[in-house]
Amino acid sequence: VKRGPGNRVLRYTPALSTAEAERRRLERELREAVEGSGLSLHYQPQFQLPSRQLTGYEALVRWNNPRLGPVSPASFIPIAEETGVIVELGYWVLREACRQAAAWKFAGRCLSMAVNVSVRQFEQPDFVERVVQALHGVGLPGSQLVLELTESLVLHDKDLANRHIMALRAHGIRIAIDDFGTGYSSLSLLRQLPFEQLKIDRSFIQDFAGETQAISFQEARVVMEGVTAIARGLGLHVTAEGVETEEQLQLLSDLGCDKVQGFLLGRPVPAAEAEVWLPEIGG
Ligand code: C2E
Ligand code: CA
Ligand code: CA
Ligand code: CA
């Protein structure tokens, strides 16, 4: 029962209850997808600058809902976050991405695999243990795994985060701060936690092309120069995401950005298609 102003009992409007019922249904279906085999991964290539050599992939989860067809992560990840399903979803993605990276390694291609991790998953007490288990399960070295933590989500316990990052680093696993610049505490986060890489959010890269009206091209460039200078000063490796034009790629290269990822160089695709970027192995 919902109460309005003056403690009057409000009745749910049919539209609201329909939306709520649909959300519960989605939540249940998502849970089933995680437990069954309803999820899959796409892999988006990442390239070194200025050589443009392939360095690895980011694993991105996909959900083909039997009733609705493909559902965008932008709509189901928030539901997974709210309901806690994100924890098991995250481990499924981690295991599957490690399995694929190990298969490519076995075929002679030693590449990094970046996996997105929700803060809610990262803050589980046994997080490090389960990550190490996923690596051991398929025989993948920690040095091939990069965990991307989104900065727009709030870390509740800085001490725990620090302990987890140090323990992961001891296994050779690298930690990137994802969507850098979109949260409220970008700079203070960098001071407080021992990240090794940062990934500049797509919105900053898109300002270059004048696609957003918020700031001028010149101002966008100043922001990017500042971010890359700070990263360099702190010894952090910088990846730019959402690179869609040659112009953006050139500017990022001039600024000394280490790695790029975006539709210009490769969209997220299933593993079999992602193999087109893999270098030929001699013999
Ligand atoms: P993200 O981690 O920032 O991932 C990059 C998103 O940008 C992906 O969308 C990718 O398809 C898209 N993208 C890549 N290059 C370009 C480009 O050049 N232009 C444009 N316009 N977009 C580009 P996607 O796959 O829809 O994922 C959206 C978000 O969902 C991700 O953002 C991430 O926050 C979340 N997500 C995806 N997979 C997982 C997962 O396995 N676990 C968790 N926790 N979150 C995930
Ligand atoms: Ca990411
Ligand atoms: Ca990102
Ligand atoms: Ca982003």
XYZ file of N, CA and C and ligand atoms in Angstrom, residues 58 116 148 178 199, ligand 2:
16
model
N 37.590 -6.106 -25.374
C 36.701 -5.930 -24.233
C 35.509 -6.857 -24.439
N 34.099 -6.109 -17.708
C 33.439 -5.108 -16.867
C 33.008 -5.715 -15.543
N 37.554 -3.786 -15.604
C 37.109 -2.402 -15.753
C 36.029 -2.095 -14.726
N 36.780 2.760 -15.528
C 35.987 2.881 -16.756
C 35.177 4.176 -16.734
N 40.127 4.720 -18.563
C 39.450 4.668 -19.838
C 38.584 5.905 -19.945
Ca 33.845 -1.005 -20.130
